[in-house]
XYZ file of C-alpha atoms in Angstrom:
422
model
C -36.200 -16.523 -63.698
C -39.439 -14.588 -64.053
C -42.068 -16.252 -61.887
C -44.669 -15.888 -64.626
C -42.505 -17.960 -66.964
C -41.891 -20.791 -64.516
C -43.480 -24.125 -65.309
C -46.600 -24.655 -63.225
C -45.654 -27.141 -60.488
C -48.721 -29.247 -61.200
C -47.065 -30.456 -64.402
C -44.236 -32.034 -62.381
C -46.891 -33.963 -60.461
C -48.530 -35.090 -63.715
C -45.196 -36.289 -65.129
C -44.279 -38.119 -61.927
C -47.755 -39.663 -61.585
C -47.676 -40.802 -65.219
C -44.363 -42.600 -64.716
C -45.697 -44.305 -61.587
C -48.789 -45.273 -63.576
C -46.515 -46.713 -66.267
C -44.875 -49.027 -63.732
C -48.025 -49.987 -61.836
C -50.264 -50.624 -64.845
C -47.492 -52.353 -66.749
C -46.895 -54.727 -63.842
C -50.574 -55.328 -63.045
C -52.019 -55.590 -66.563
C -48.922 -56.791 -68.383
C -48.838 -60.111 -66.564
C -49.305 -62.078 -69.794
C -45.588 -62.835 -70.374
C -45.323 -64.303 -66.851
C -48.206 -66.777 -67.288
C -46.429 -69.652 -69.082
C -43.105 -69.567 -67.135
C -44.910 -69.387 -63.768
C -47.214 -72.254 -64.766
C -44.218 -74.393 -65.708
C -42.088 -73.478 -62.688
C -44.808 -73.870 -60.030
C -46.643 -76.706 -61.847
C -49.938 -74.769 -61.997
C -52.777 -75.365 -64.442
C -54.150 -72.520 -66.540
C -57.303 -72.485 -64.394
C -55.267 -72.291 -61.166
C -53.142 -69.375 -62.284
C -56.244 -67.689 -63.724
C -57.826 -68.049 -60.282
C -54.804 -66.407 -58.636
C -54.896 -63.539 -61.136
C -58.658 -63.045 -60.811
C -58.553 -63.014 -56.999
C -55.657 -60.589 -57.283
C -57.894 -58.287 -59.320
C -60.531 -58.361 -56.570
C -57.933 -57.671 -53.894
C -56.552 -54.884 -56.101
C -60.035 -53.334 -56.046
C -60.374 -53.708 -52.269
C -56.980 -52.032 -51.939
C -58.222 -49.141 -54.068
C -61.153 -48.573 -51.694
C -58.737 -48.674 -48.759
C -56.413 -46.247 -50.560
C -59.349 -43.857 -51.084
C -60.136 -43.860 -47.366
C -56.459 -43.503 -46.394
C -56.212 -40.399 -48.585
C -58.799 -38.730 -46.346
C -56.757 -39.575 -43.241
C -53.219 -39.073 -44.525
C -51.934 -37.684 -47.846
C -50.724 -38.902 -51.227
C -47.106 -39.180 -50.072
C -47.901 -41.510 -47.164
C -50.174 -43.774 -49.224
C -47.504 -44.109 -51.946
C -44.791 -44.997 -49.414
C -47.000 -47.628 -47.760
C -47.743 -49.104 -51.182
C -44.057 -49.175 -52.117
C -43.152 -51.035 -48.923
C -45.844 -53.670 -49.533
C -44.757 -54.125 -53.175
C -41.118 -54.678 -52.188
C -41.935 -57.232 -49.475
C -44.448 -59.140 -51.619
C -42.076 -59.208 -54.618
C -39.355 -60.924 -52.585
C -41.960 -63.312 -51.132
C -43.251 -64.176 -54.624
C -39.757 -64.992 -55.878
C -39.258 -67.471 -53.027
C -42.728 -69.037 -53.332
C -42.687 -72.836 -53.559
C -46.337 -73.754 -53.974
C -49.832 -72.615 -54.848
C -50.713 -71.187 -51.409
C -47.519 -69.159 -51.039
C -47.799 -67.814 -54.583
C -51.492 -67.048 -54.071
C -50.815 -64.982 -50.928
C -47.669 -63.200 -52.124
C -48.548 -62.476 -55.746
C -52.331 -62.688 -55.721
C -53.038 -60.866 -52.444
C -50.224 -58.717 -51.076
C -48.650 -57.575 -54.353
C -52.138 -56.580 -55.515
C -52.699 -54.492 -52.377
C -49.346 -52.756 -52.788
C -49.950 -51.961 -56.446
C -53.435 -50.623 -55.680
C -51.881 -48.043 -53.343
C -49.698 -46.904 -56.264
C -52.568 -46.787 -58.757
C -54.527 -43.935 -60.302
C -56.934 -44.039 -57.349
C -54.170 -42.491 -55.269
C -52.809 -40.279 -58.045
C -56.006 -38.936 -59.679
C -57.167 -36.807 -56.706
C -53.904 -34.890 -56.362
C -53.726 -34.342 -60.124
C -57.359 -33.171 -60.135
C -56.651 -30.767 -57.252
C -53.832 -29.103 -59.168
C -55.878 -28.827 -62.380
C -59.424 -27.511 -62.856
C -59.533 -25.956 -66.310
C -57.432 -28.720 -67.869
C -58.607 -31.635 -65.720
C -59.708 -33.835 -68.623
C -56.417 -33.302 -70.440
C -54.157 -34.149 -67.501
C -56.194 -37.226 -66.567
C -55.717 -38.427 -70.133
C -51.987 -37.808 -69.731
C -52.076 -39.852 -66.524
C -53.775 -42.667 -68.437
C -51.112 -42.355 -71.124
C -48.590 -43.452 -68.525
C -50.600 -46.624 -67.944
C -50.787 -47.365 -71.659
C -47.077 -46.767 -71.974
C -46.650 -49.367 -69.244
C -48.466 -51.986 -71.297
C -46.644 -50.952 -74.465
C -43.178 -50.892 -72.941
C -43.253 -53.497 -70.195
C -45.015 -56.303 -72.101
C -42.241 -56.820 -74.682
C -39.523 -55.906 -72.169
C -40.836 -58.491 -69.716
C -40.975 -61.114 -72.484
C -37.368 -60.354 -73.460
C -36.074 -60.308 -69.864
C -37.905 -63.503 -68.887
C -36.255 -65.282 -71.816
C -32.890 -63.831 -70.767
C -32.824 -64.130 -66.946
C -36.075 -65.902 -65.960
C -39.314 -64.617 -64.455
C -37.994 -64.383 -60.869
C -35.047 -62.105 -61.694
C -37.297 -60.063 -63.956
C -39.726 -59.487 -61.078
C -36.863 -58.499 -58.746
C -35.503 -56.083 -61.349
C -38.820 -54.264 -61.562
C -38.986 -54.149 -57.764
C -35.733 -52.162 -57.778
C -37.120 -49.853 -60.480
C -40.171 -49.200 -58.297
C -37.912 -48.069 -55.445
C -35.802 -45.801 -57.677
C -38.857 -44.052 -59.168
C -41.522 -43.962 -56.477
C -39.419 -43.169 -53.389
C -38.065 -39.798 -54.623
C -41.372 -38.942 -56.323
C -43.340 -39.445 -53.113
C -40.881 -37.499 -50.967
C -40.037 -34.532 -53.196
C -42.849 -34.074 -55.753
C -46.249 -35.065 -54.321
C -47.076 -31.721 -52.683
C -50.563 -30.926 -51.369
C -50.173 -27.109 -51.160
C -52.321 -26.361 -54.234
C -52.621 -22.666 -55.232
C -56.042 -21.166 -54.553
C -56.916 -20.919 -58.249
C -55.118 -24.124 -59.245
C -54.239 -23.876 -62.953
C -55.854 -20.416 -63.218
C -59.301 -21.366 -64.519
C -60.572 -18.896 -67.001
C -61.530 -18.676 -70.624
C -60.958 -21.829 -72.586
C -62.230 -23.318 -75.789
C -65.173 -25.663 -75.536
C -67.515 -26.414 -72.622
C -67.608 -24.437 -69.385
C -67.854 -26.711 -66.349
C -68.571 -25.615 -62.803
C -67.095 -27.346 -59.785
C -69.424 -29.544 -57.744
C -70.475 -27.942 -54.421
C -68.757 -29.162 -51.261
C -72.181 -30.020 -49.787
C -72.526 -33.124 -51.981
C -72.076 -36.215 -49.796
C -71.057 -39.805 -50.489
C -74.635 -40.864 -49.743
C -75.936 -38.347 -52.310
C -73.631 -39.720 -54.978
C -74.429 -43.380 -54.340
C -78.142 -42.666 -54.750
C -77.766 -41.426 -58.331
C -78.280 -43.652 -61.379
C -75.414 -41.825 -63.073
C -72.886 -43.196 -60.590
C -73.982 -46.783 -61.221
C -73.832 -46.255 -64.978
C -70.199 -45.246 -64.502
C -69.678 -48.368 -62.368
C -70.990 -50.512 -65.246
C -68.763 -48.677 -67.721
C -65.767 -49.468 -65.506
C -66.939 -53.100 -65.204
C -66.782 -53.435 -68.992
C -63.386 -51.733 -68.974
C -61.967 -54.009 -66.276
C -63.329 -57.163 -67.892
C -61.848 -56.434 -71.297
C -58.582 -54.790 -70.326
C -57.574 -57.489 -67.859
C -58.712 -60.284 -70.152
C -56.343 -58.795 -72.698
C -53.556 -58.228 -70.173
C -53.779 -61.743 -68.703
C -54.703 -63.798 -71.751
C -54.000 -61.673 -74.818
C -50.470 -62.996 -75.339
C -51.364 -66.646 -74.503
C -54.434 -66.390 -76.768
C -52.362 -65.197 -79.721
C -49.748 -67.885 -79.056
C -52.531 -70.499 -78.996
C -53.552 -69.056 -82.379
C -50.063 -69.933 -83.657
C -48.420 -66.499 -83.407
C -44.831 -66.531 -82.124
C -44.124 -65.260 -78.561
C -42.529 -61.970 -79.680
C -45.185 -61.392 -82.372
C -47.925 -61.988 -79.792
C -46.243 -59.706 -77.244
C -45.674 -56.995 -79.818
C -49.268 -57.322 -81.049
C -50.558 -56.591 -77.536
C -47.834 -54.034 -76.858
C -48.641 -52.225 -80.102
C -52.064 -51.387 -78.673
C -50.338 -49.557 -75.845
C -47.831 -47.864 -78.164
C -50.602 -46.441 -80.349
C -52.680 -45.651 -77.242
C -49.935 -43.292 -76.058
C -50.462 -41.085 -79.092
C -54.216 -41.691 -79.064
C -54.567 -40.454 -75.490
C -52.425 -37.392 -76.194
C -54.801 -36.539 -79.045
C -57.976 -37.307 -77.096
C -56.562 -35.295 -74.199
C -56.721 -32.190 -76.378
C -60.440 -32.849 -76.932
C -61.341 -33.888 -73.385
C -62.146 -30.363 -72.168
C -63.624 -29.140 -75.472
C -66.450 -31.655 -76.042
C -68.942 -33.483 -73.816
C -67.046 -36.170 -71.971
C -69.829 -38.716 -72.563
C -69.340 -38.440 -76.340
C -65.667 -39.291 -76.017
C -66.490 -42.169 -73.660
C -68.999 -43.532 -76.202
C -66.394 -43.456 -78.988
C -63.800 -45.183 -76.809
C -66.029 -48.150 -75.965
C -67.581 -48.498 -79.397
C -64.208 -48.871 -81.126
C -62.846 -50.997 -78.281
C -65.767 -53.417 -78.583
C -65.059 -53.955 -82.269
C -61.373 -54.351 -81.425
C -61.944 -57.398 -79.199
C -63.709 -59.210 -82.007
C -60.895 -58.223 -84.362
C -58.153 -59.545 -82.063
C -59.622 -62.990 -81.509
C -60.447 -63.412 -85.218
C -57.043 -62.265 -86.538
C -55.418 -65.033 -88.572
C -52.420 -63.200 -90.063
C -49.778 -60.897 -88.625
C -50.906 -57.923 -90.710
C -54.482 -58.383 -89.445
C -53.281 -58.508 -85.845
C -51.207 -55.347 -86.204
C -53.996 -53.500 -88.046
C -56.518 -54.302 -85.294
C -53.962 -53.302 -82.644
C -53.348 -49.937 -84.314
C -57.049 -49.095 -84.762
C -57.993 -50.302 -81.271
C -55.037 -48.535 -79.699
C -56.256 -45.144 -80.945
C -58.987 -45.084 -78.283
C -57.823 -47.813 -75.921
C -57.037 -45.680 -72.887
C -59.800 -43.094 -72.682
C -62.337 -44.878 -70.479
C -60.663 -44.465 -67.086
C -59.640 -40.860 -67.769
C -63.139 -39.831 -68.848
C -64.912 -41.755 -66.067
C -62.627 -40.133 -63.491
C -63.120 -36.669 -65.001
C -66.911 -37.107 -64.999
C -66.854 -38.222 -61.357
C -64.750 -35.196 -60.440
C -67.015 -32.820 -62.378
C -70.316 -34.105 -61.021
C -69.443 -35.064 -57.455
C -66.368 -32.967 -56.644
C -62.665 -33.614 -56.057
C -63.247 -34.034 -52.334
C -65.174 -37.266 -52.943
C -63.139 -38.386 -55.957
C -60.803 -40.756 -54.096
C -63.601 -42.667 -52.351
C -66.032 -42.660 -55.303
C -63.301 -43.708 -57.713
C -62.088 -46.420 -55.338
C -65.581 -47.837 -54.845
C -66.345 -47.680 -58.574
C -63.083 -49.421 -59.393
C -63.714 -52.186 -56.873
C -67.421 -52.791 -57.524
C -67.101 -52.246 -61.273
C -63.601 -52.384 -62.694
C -61.986 -54.989 -60.464
C -64.927 -57.379 -60.255
C -65.011 -57.162 -64.047
C -61.253 -57.697 -64.078
C -61.537 -60.778 -61.875
C -64.287 -62.298 -64.004
C -62.468 -61.499 -67.244
C -59.144 -62.875 -66.003
C -60.712 -66.110 -64.747
C -63.052 -66.545 -67.710
C -60.137 -66.291 -70.129
C -58.424 -69.382 -68.727
C -61.501 -71.346 -67.672
C -63.341 -70.672 -70.926
C -60.423 -71.935 -72.988
C -60.051 -75.140 -70.990
C -63.815 -75.848 -71.077
C -64.697 -74.769 -74.622
C -61.304 -75.138 -76.295
C -61.516 -71.642 -77.790
C -60.877 -68.022 -76.798
C -63.821 -66.822 -78.898
C -66.174 -67.174 -75.916
C -64.316 -64.823 -73.548
C -63.140 -62.247 -76.112
C -66.618 -62.026 -77.667
C -68.053 -61.389 -74.199
C -65.569 -58.530 -73.795
C -66.640 -57.070 -77.136
C -70.343 -57.222 -76.267
C -69.797 -55.611 -72.853
C -67.809 -52.785 -74.447
C -70.600 -52.078 -76.929
C -73.154 -52.014 -74.094
C -70.874 -49.643 -72.174
C -70.831 -47.313 -75.193
C -74.645 -47.114 -74.970
C -74.502 -46.447 -71.222
C -71.904 -43.714 -71.798
C -73.942 -41.746 -74.307
C -76.893 -41.647 -71.869
C -74.904 -40.015 -69.040
C -76.486 -36.672 -68.060
C -74.952 -33.250 -68.619
C -75.712 -32.240 -65.032
C -76.989 -33.599 -61.727
C -79.383 -32.156 -59.168
C -79.294 -33.210 -55.522
C -82.397 -32.347 -53.497
C -81.799 -31.730 -49.820
C -84.359 -32.139 -46.986
C -86.643 -29.148 -46.442
C -85.931 -27.341 -43.181
C -87.809 -24.367 -41.723
C -89.697 -23.759 -44.922
C -86.540 -23.588 -47.056
C -85.831 -25.830 -50.047
C -82.191 -26.671 -50.656
C -81.072 -27.846 -54.065
C -77.547 -28.622 -55.171
C -76.790 -28.719 -58.864
C -73.604 -29.608 -60.662
C -72.986 -28.889 -64.288
C -70.826 -30.685 -66.778
């Protein structure tokens, strides 16, 4: 075959990473169907299981930071294999858990660490290395895998739990993890990126220059822009994990049937697959902050729509509209971090932002969903909070700068200035 006509190897990495993202996100954020059967089997209250889930979100974030540091020491392949081993061990442990403490450690702590090693924190840097000109597009495609996980696994988990129980369902997905991630890590996750990556050159839309290698972690953490992105991810984590943990129970409490509730949440992910494919075509053509603003503005309205839906057609309509822009926040935040601070720092900066922002938000959202319902007797409190945070995140997004300037110390009469453009 003519070498010029061969498919660029980076696309195999994107496909593989997207499938891994499907499994990881579907298992981490699609926990809703497991809530009721686990509560009944282990005799846990809604607040107790919400506590386990929320702590798991924090541990998930800590694992992401650890994964970012491990990527600097080892490579993507090693981090994925470590994560797979932890997921397999913790899955078996969870199935044989007999009480709150055992379930807390196996499911809340160790499974969360394993899944964090298989998350986009590990996958985004290698995808970003292989793609420069089309970075925004491929990161959207990577996010599409996560949305497909919610769309596919939520109803599948509901169906399988009803058929074989939650323990066998969890074991089944453990086997799927082995069958997908083991060969992907060994044969596909290559680090030998061509010098010009995906041949950057003329492209429609905005020209973006790569961040200089002289930018340090300390430089990045001193910028207001970074902390705006952290807040954006906080709003994302709060809302997305509130939905993943309590969306199905909330709809069931609002008198929707189990399959209708699962499909209502899953429909968001189904539509998000097509929405992210469309937004991916725009990601490298327009300012990323504009797309991020649109994503959070519509998402904020969507949370209010979900909790106020009283009829099936209303639920499905809100799910379809919200799903159009449901998955763009992580892709755009990651792309902006890569553009402004460089791929070299992307793993660490993304890991820190996900822990400090996304996962703390996820923990609060997951806990608030259960606690708020037991205290106030309504889900309006927690889902309205998610809507307000999303709207505030849309305002923070639109104020992100087009470029950053890092001033270096003056030495021997010379002034050093590092600028990155978006």
